[in-house]
XYZ file of C-alpha atoms in Angstrom:
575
model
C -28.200 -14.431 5.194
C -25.585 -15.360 2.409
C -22.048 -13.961 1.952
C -22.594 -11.341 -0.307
C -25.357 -9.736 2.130
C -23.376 -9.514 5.052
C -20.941 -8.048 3.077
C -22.841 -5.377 1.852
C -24.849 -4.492 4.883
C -21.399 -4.011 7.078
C -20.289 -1.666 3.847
C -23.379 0.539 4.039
C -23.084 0.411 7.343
C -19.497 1.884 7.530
C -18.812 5.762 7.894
C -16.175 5.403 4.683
C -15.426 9.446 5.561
C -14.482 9.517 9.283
C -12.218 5.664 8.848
C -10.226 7.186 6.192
C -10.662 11.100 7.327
C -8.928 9.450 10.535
C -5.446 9.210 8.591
C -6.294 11.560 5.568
C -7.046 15.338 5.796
C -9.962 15.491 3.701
C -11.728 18.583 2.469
C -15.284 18.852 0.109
C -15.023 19.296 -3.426
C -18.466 18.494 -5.400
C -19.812 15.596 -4.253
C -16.181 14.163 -3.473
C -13.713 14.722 -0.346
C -10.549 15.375 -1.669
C -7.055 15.072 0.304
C -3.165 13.969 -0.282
C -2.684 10.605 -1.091
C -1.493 8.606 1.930
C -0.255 5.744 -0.874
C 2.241 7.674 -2.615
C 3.957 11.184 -2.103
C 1.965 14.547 -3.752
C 1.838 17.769 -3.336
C -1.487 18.320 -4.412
C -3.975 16.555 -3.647
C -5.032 13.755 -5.914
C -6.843 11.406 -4.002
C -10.400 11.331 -2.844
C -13.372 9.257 -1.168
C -16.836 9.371 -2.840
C -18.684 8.557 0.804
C -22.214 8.309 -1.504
C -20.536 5.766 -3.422
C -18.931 3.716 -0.997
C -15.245 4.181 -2.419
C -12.117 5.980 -2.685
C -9.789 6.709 -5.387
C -6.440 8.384 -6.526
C -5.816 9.786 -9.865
C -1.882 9.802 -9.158
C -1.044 6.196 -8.382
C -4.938 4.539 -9.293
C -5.042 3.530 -5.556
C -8.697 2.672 -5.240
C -11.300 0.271 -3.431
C -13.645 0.032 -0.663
C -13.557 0.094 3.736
C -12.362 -3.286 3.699
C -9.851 -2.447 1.410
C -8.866 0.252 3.383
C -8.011 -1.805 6.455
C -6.182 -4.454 4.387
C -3.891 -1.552 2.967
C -3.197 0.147 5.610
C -3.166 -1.971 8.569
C -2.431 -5.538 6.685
C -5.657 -7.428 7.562
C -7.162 -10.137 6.054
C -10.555 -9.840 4.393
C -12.301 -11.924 7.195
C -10.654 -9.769 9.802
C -11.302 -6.369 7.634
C -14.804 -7.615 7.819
C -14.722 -8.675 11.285
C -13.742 -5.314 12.952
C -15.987 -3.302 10.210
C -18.953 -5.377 11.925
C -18.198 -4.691 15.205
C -17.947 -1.143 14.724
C -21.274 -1.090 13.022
C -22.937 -3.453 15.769
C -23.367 -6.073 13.326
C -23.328 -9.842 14.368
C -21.874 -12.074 12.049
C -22.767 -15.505 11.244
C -19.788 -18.320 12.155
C -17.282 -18.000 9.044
C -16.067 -21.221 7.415
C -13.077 -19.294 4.923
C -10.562 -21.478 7.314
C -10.221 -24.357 8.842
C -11.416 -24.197 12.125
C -8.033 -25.830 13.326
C -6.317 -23.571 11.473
C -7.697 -20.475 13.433
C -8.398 -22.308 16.778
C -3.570 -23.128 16.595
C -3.587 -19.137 15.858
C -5.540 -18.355 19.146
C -4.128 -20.783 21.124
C -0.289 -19.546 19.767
C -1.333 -15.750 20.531
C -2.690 -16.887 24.341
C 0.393 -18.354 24.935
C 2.562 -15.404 23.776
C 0.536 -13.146 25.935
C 0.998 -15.164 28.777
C 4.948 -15.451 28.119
C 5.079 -11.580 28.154
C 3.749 -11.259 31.197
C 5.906 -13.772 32.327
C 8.753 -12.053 31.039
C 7.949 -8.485 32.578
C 7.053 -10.044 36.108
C 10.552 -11.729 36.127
C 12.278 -8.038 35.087
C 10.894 -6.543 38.581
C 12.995 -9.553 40.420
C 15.929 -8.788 37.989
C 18.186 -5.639 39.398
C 20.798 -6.077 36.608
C 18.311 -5.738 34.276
C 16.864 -2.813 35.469
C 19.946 -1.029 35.621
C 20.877 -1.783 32.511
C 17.808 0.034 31.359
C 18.385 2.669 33.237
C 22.417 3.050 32.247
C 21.021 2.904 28.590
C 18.199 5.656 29.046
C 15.079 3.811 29.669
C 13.241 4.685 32.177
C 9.632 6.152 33.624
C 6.060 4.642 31.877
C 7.824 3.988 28.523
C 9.708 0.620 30.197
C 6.197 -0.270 30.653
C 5.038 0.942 27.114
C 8.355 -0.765 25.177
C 7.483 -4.333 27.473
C 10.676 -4.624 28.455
C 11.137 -8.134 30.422
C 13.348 -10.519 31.378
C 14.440 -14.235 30.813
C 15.579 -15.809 33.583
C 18.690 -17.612 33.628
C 17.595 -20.955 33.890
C 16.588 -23.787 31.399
C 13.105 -24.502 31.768
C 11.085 -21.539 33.785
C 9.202 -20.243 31.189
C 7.945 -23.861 30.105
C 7.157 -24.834 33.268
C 5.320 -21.948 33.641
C 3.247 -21.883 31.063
C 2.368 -25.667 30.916
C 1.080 -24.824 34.487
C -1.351 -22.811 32.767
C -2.595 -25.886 30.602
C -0.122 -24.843 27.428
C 0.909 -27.853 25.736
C 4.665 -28.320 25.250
C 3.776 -28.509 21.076
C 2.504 -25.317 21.020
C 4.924 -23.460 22.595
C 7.381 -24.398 20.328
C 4.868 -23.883 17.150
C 4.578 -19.924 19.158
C 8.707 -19.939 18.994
C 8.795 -19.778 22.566
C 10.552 -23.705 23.363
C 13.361 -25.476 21.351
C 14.849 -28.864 22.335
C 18.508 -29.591 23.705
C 20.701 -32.769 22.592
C 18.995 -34.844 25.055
C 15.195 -33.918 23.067
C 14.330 -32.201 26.488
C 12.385 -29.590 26.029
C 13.690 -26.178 27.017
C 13.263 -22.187 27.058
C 13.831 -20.566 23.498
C 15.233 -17.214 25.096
C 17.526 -17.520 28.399
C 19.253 -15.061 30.131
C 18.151 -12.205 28.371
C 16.464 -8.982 28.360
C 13.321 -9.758 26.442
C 11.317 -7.402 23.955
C 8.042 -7.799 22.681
C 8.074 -8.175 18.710
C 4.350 -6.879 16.971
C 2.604 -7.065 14.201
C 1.025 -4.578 12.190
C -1.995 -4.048 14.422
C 0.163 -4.340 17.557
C -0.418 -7.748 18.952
C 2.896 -10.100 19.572
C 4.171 -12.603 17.311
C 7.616 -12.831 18.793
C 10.274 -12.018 21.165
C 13.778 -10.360 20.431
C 16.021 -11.020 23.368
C 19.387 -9.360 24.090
C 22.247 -11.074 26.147
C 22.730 -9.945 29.508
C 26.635 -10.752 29.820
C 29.232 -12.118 27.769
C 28.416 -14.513 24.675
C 26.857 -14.609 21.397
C 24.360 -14.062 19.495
C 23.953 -10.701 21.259
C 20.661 -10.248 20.067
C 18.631 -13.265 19.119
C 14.819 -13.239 17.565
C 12.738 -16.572 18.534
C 11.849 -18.462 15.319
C 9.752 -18.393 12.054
C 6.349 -18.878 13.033
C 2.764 -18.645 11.544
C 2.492 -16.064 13.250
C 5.849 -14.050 12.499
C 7.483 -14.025 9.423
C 11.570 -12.541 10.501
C 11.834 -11.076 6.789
C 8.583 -9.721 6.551
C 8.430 -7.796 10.270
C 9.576 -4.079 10.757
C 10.144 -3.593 14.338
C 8.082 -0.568 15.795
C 5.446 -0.520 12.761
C 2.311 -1.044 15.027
C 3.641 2.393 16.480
C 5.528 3.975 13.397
C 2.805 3.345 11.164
C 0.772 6.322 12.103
C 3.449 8.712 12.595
C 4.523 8.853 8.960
C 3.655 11.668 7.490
C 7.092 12.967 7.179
C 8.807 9.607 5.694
C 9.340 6.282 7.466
C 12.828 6.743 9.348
C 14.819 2.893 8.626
C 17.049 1.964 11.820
C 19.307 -0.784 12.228
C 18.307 -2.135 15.330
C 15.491 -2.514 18.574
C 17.326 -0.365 20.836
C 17.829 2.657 18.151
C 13.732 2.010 17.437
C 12.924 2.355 21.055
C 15.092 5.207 21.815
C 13.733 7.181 19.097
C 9.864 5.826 20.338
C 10.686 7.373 23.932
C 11.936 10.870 22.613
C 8.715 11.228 20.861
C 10.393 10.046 17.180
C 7.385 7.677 16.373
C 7.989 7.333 12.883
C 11.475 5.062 13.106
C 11.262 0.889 12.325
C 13.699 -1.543 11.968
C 14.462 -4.876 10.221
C 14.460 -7.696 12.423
C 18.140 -8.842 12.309
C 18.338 -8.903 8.125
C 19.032 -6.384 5.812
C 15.978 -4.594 4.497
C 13.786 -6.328 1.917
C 11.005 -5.329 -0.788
C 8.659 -7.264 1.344
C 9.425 -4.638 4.451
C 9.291 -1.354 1.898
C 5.896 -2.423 0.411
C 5.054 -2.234 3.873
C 6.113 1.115 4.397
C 4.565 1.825 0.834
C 0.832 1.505 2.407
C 1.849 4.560 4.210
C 4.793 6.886 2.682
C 6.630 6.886 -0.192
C 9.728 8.777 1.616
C 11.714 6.873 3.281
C 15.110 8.073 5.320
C 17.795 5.469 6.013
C 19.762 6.066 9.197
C 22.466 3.277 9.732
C 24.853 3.293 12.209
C 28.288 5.435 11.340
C 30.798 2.730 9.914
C 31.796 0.900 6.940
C 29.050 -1.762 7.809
C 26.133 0.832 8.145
C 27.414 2.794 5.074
C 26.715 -0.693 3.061
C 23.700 -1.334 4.618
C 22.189 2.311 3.173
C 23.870 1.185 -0.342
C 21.457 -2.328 -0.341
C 18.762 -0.728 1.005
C 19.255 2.336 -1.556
C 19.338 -0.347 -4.331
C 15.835 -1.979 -3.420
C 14.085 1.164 -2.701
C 14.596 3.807 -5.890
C 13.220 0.979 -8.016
C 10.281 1.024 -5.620
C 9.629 4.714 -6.687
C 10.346 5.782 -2.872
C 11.955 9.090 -2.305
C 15.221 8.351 0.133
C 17.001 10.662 2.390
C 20.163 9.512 4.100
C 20.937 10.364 7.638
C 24.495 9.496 8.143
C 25.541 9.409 11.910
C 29.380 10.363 13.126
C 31.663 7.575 13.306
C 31.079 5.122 16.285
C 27.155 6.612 17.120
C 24.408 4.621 16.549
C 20.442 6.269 16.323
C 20.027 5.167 20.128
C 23.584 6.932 21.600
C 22.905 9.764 19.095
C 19.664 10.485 20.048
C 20.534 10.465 23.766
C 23.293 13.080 23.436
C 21.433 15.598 21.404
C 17.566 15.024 22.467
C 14.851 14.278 20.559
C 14.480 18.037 19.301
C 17.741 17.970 17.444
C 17.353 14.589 16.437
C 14.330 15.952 14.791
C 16.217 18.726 12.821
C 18.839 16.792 11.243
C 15.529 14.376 10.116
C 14.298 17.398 8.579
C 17.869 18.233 6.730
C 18.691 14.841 5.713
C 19.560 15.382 2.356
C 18.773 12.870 -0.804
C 20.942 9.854 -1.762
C 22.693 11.319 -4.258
C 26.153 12.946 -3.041
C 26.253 9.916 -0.806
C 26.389 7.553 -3.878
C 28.925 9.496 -5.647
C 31.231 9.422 -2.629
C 30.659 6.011 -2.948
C 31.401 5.304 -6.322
C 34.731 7.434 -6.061
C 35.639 6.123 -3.009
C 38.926 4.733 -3.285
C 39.458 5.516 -7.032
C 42.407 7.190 -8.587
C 40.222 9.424 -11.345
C 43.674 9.395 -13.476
C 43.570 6.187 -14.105
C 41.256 4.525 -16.719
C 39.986 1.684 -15.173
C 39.221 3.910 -12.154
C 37.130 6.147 -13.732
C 35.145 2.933 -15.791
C 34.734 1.466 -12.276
C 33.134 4.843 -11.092
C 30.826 5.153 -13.900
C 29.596 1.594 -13.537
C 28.743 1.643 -9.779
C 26.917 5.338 -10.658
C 24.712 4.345 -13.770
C 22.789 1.516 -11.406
C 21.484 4.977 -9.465
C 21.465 7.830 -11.729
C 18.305 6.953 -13.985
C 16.477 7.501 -10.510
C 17.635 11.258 -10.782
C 14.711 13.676 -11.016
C 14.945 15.952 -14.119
C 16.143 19.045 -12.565
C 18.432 21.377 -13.128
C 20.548 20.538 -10.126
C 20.562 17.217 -11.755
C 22.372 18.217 -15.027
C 24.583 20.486 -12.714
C 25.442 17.133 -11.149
C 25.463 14.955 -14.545
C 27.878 17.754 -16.101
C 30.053 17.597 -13.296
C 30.395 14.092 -13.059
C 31.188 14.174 -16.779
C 33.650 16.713 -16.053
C 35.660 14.363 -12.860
C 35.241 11.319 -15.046
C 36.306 12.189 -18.609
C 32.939 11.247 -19.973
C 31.438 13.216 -22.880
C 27.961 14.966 -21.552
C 26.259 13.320 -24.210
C 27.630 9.836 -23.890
C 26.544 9.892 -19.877
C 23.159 11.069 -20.892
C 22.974 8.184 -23.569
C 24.822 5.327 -20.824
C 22.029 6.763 -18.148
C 18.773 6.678 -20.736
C 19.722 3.231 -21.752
C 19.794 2.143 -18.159
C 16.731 3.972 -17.278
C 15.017 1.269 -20.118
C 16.509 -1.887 -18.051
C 14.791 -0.646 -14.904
C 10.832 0.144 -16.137
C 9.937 -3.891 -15.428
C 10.685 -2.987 -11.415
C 9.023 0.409 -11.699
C 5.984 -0.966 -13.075
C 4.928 -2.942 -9.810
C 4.505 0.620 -8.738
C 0.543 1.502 -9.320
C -0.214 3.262 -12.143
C -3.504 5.849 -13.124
C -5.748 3.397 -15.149
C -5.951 4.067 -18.591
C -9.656 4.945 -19.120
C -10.889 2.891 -22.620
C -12.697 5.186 -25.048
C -16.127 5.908 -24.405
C -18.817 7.483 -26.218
C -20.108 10.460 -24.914
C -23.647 8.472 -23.764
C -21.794 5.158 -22.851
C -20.377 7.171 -19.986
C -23.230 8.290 -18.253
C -24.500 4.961 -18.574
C -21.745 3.467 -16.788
C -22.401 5.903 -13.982
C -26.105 5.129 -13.924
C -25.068 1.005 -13.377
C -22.787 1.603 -10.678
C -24.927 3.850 -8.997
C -27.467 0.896 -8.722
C -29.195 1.511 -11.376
C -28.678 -1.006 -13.927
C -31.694 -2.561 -14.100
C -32.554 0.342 -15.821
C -29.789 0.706 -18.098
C -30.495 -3.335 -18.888
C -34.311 -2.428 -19.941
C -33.110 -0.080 -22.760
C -32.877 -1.679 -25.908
C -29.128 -3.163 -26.676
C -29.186 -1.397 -29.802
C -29.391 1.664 -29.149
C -26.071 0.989 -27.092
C -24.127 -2.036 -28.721
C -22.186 -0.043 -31.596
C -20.842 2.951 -29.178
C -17.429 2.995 -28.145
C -16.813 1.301 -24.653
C -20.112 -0.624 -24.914
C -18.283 -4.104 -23.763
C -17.461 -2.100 -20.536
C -21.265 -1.733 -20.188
C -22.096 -5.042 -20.831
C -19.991 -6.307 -18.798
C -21.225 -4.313 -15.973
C -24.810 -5.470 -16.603
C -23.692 -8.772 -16.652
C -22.280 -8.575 -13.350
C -25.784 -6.820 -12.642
C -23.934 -3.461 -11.400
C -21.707 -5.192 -8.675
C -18.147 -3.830 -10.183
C -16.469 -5.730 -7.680
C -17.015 -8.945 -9.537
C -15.496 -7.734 -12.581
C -11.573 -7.985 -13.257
C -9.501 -5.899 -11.644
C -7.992 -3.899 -14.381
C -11.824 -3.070 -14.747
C -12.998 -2.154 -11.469
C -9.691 0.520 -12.151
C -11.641 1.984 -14.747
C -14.899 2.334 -13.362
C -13.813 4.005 -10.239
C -11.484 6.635 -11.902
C -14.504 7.243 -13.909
C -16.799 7.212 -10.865
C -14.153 9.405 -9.272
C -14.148 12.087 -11.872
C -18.168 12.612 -11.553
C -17.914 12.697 -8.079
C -15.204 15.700 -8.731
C -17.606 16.748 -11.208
C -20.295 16.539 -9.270
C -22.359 14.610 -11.552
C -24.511 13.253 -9.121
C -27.882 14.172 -10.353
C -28.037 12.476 -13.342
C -31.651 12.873 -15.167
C -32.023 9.339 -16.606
C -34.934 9.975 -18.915
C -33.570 12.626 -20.607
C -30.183 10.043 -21.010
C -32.415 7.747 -22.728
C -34.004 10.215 -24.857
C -30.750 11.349 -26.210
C -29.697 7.457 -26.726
C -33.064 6.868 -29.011
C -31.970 9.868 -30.683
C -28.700 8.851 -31.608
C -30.149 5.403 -32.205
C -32.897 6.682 -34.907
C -29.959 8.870 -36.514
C -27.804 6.131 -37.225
C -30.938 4.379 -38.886
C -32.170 6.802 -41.012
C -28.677 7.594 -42.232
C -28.484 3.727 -42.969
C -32.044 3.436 -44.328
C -30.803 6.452 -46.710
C -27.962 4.881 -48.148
C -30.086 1.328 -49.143
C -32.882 3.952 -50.849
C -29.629 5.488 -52.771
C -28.617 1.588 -53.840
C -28.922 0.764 -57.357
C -29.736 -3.100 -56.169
C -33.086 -1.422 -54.218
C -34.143 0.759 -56.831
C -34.487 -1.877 -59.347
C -36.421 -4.350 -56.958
C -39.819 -2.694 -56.196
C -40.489 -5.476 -53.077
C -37.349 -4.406 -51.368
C -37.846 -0.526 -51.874
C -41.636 -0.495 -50.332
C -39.925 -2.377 -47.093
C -37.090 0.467 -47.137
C -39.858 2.841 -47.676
C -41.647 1.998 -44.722
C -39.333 1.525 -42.820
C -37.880 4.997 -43.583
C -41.898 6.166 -42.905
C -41.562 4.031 -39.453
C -38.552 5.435 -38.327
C -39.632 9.301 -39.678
C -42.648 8.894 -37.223
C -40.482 7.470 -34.486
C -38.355 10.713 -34.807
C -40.968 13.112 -34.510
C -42.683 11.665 -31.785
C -39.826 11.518 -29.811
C -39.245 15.206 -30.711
C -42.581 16.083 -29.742
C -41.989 14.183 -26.193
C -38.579 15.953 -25.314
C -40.186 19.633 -25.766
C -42.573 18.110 -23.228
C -46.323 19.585 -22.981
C -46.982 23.132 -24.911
């Protein structure tokens, strides 16, 4: 069976409504479910799967594509392993895939064995550990979720967990490929993580790449990540996301470290992640993207934290994400905070967090003497890299006449200084998706289009190319039938179109297109257009004076006359 067969049998196979109805609330509307976008925030809904069709679609942020594209969005598969788990849902064997080298995958298996077998490792040496365990316990952790979280332990000792594991036929090369061994100054090899409280690191769909490992004792690094791996990329990894990623329908809550992500996790706060010892990056928000565009930022209370939400303020707004800060009493940290007030209250000031923006202007006057000059310049600097993300509202120009007010700015001039900024930024917002622009399309091109898709193009390919060619949108057509109705060969900015357009029948519900009739009314048009041409050559001087030429006009005029009626006669059907 080739490629393209599997393919589509593990497609039609696939109940498109319950896999995304499991993370979308989805109700009917014609022939369409409709539902709030999970890709970017709405309030009403905008976004909806056409199960009959195989596909779903957003009319906010153009969001569109197929189960497998589902799974890669949301839970950061591959296309093999998209297909892969499609399959075995649907009971479908598939054939031995040859997209990578066999090597390639057989390393990746071999690396993920070996980290499952130093987890367990690590959580069998915690139950021999009492120091560990009550430093857990002093810090909070306790009950089934030290078993969920997979606490462990490294012992304190320079080779146990390589000894251990090449006792179980791991080869000292692949544990330190997995980031589990290093080598000392003598080119021994020797344990990665020592003396420390282990904890598991995931990946999107839960399965550990890595280890963080926190120092039990004096010393430093107090926390320390094992290495860069094929498996685990450090600035590319949220901490938590295999559990957060669900949980999000409120906004993504950013932490600063494990032990605030964990804390949160136990009190039932599912939605908090964390960067894995580096500040937060685009890579980790387009993460996040797949699943909210809110995010909250919740760093601990000091001059260090405060930064941190000012970088990670900067990267996100151009991202389009809506931020709240949560800004924690000097000293507290997410994890301490969390413990003193329970998860309940934690929960409410989540749900007050207010937006960025009186925490940016406290910034940008922080430490400023407004009477001076150079002050106030400084101030209005720092502010005009965030105000162009300002919604238009009227507690905005409350804000911008205020601001004009403290700094001795004309009104106008800030509104100008902010406009001109907003300009600089559009290159950043435009890796944001956008609603495809729809080319124009006659009025009969269109249902056309929907016939092809709808795997009917053979059809559409018998009718004769001129009664099509001349209509606007007919290279979208063609190209369709040249792709023999499979839109997901054509370009991308294409497929775009086709499924808004799909998408807006389905709302429509279009479904029941009568074909025959379509063609009917494409002749018609067709023998229109001639006769009005065929009239304009009988009107031409250069035909009346050449009798050879006017008998062809003639009969063609006669031809196309006869052509008109009969087709008349054949859409009033029998008498």
């Amino acid at each position: 069976m080739r490629d393209r067969e599997i393919v589509e049998r593990v497609r039609d196979a696939t109940d498109l409504l319950a896999l995304v109805g499991s993370a979308v609330k989805l109700r009917k509307q014609g022939s369409a479910h409709v539902g709030l976008c999970p890709f970017h925030a709405e309030r009403s809904p905008s976004f909806q799967v056409v199960a009959n069709r195989g596909f779903y679609h957003c009319f906010g942020c153009g969001k569109h594509g197929d189960a497998f594209a589902w799974l890669m969005e949301r839970e950061g598969m591959t296309f093999p392993e998209a297909l892969e788990q499609l399959a075995r849902a649907a009971g479908i064997d598939l054939p031995q895939r040859r997209e990578r080298p066999s090597a390639e995958v057989d390393l990746e298996t071999r690396m993920r064995a070996a980290l499952e077998a130093a987890q367990a490792f690590f959580e069998t040496q915690l139950t021999r550990h009492e120091g560990a365990r009550t430093y857990l316990r002093d810090r909070g952790y306790e009950g089934a979720f030290l078993a969920e979280a997979g606490f462990g332990m490294a012992p304190d000792a320079w080779d146990s967990l390589v000894n251990h594991l090449r006792g179980l036929n791991f080869s000292g090369e692949l544990l330190e490929q997995a980031g589990l061994a290093s080598r000392s100054e003598r080119g021994t090899q020797i344990d990665f993580l020592r003396n420390r409280l282990t904890i598991p690191i995931h990946d999107a769909r839960g399965r550990v790449v890595a280890f963080g490992g926190r120092i039990m004792g004096e010393g430093q690094p107090k926390y320390l990540n094992t290495r860069d791996t094929p498996l685990f990329h450090k600035g590319g990894t949220l901490f938590g996301f295999h559990r957060a990623k669900g949980a999000m329908k409120d906004g993504a809550l950013v932490v600063e470290g494990y032990f605030d992500v964990l804390q949160l996790h136990q009190h039932g706060i599912h939605q908090a992640v964390a960067p894995l010892g580096t500040a937060l990056t685009e890579e980790h928000l387009k993460a996040l993207g797949r699943f909210t565009r809110r995010v909250i930022l919740c760093f601990d209370g000091d001059s260090a934290g405060r930064r941190a939400m000012e970088k990670s303020l900067r990267l996100a707004l151009p991202l389009g994400f809506e931020v709240r800060l949560l800004e924690l009493p000097q000293g507290e940290d997410p994890d301490t905070w969390c413990l003193k007030l329970g998860g309940d209250a934690f929960r409410e000031l989540l749900r007050a967090a207010p937006d960025w923006t009186a925490f940016m202007v406290d910034r940008a006057m922080e430490g400023k003497d407004l009477r001076r000059i150079t002050d106030r310049m400084g101030a209005f600097k720092d502010l005009l890299d965030f105000l162009p993300y300002l919604p238009r509202t009227t507690e905005s120009r409350d804000l911008f006449a205020s601001l004009a007010h403290q700094l001795q700015v004309p009104l106008q001039e800030l509104d100008r200084a902010v406009k001109g900024r907003a300009v600089s930024t559009r290159p950043q917002e435009a890796e944001a998706p956008v609603s495809p622009g729809l080319p124009e399309l006659d009025d009969l091109i269109r249902p056309l289009l929907l016939l092809s898709t709808a795997g009917h193009w053979r059809r559409v390919q018998e009718v004769p190319p001129a009664w099509w060619e001349s209509l606007q949108g007919a290279p979208l057509l063609q190209a369709l039938l040249d792709a023999e109705g499979e839109v997901s060969l054509l370009p991308e900015g294409v497929v775009a179109a086709l499924r808004h357009l799909e998408a807006l029948a389905s709302r429509q519900d279009e479904a029941g297109r009568d074909a025959d009739a379509l063609f009917a009314r494409l002749e018609g048009r067709y023998l229109d257009r001639e006769l009005q041409a065929n009239n304009r050559l009988l009107q031409d001087p250069a035909t009346m004076v050449d009798a050879a030429l006017m008998n062809r006009v003639m009969a063609r005029q006669n031809d196309l006359l006869v052509r008109q009626k009969e087709l008349s006669r054949r859409r009033r059907g029998p008498r």
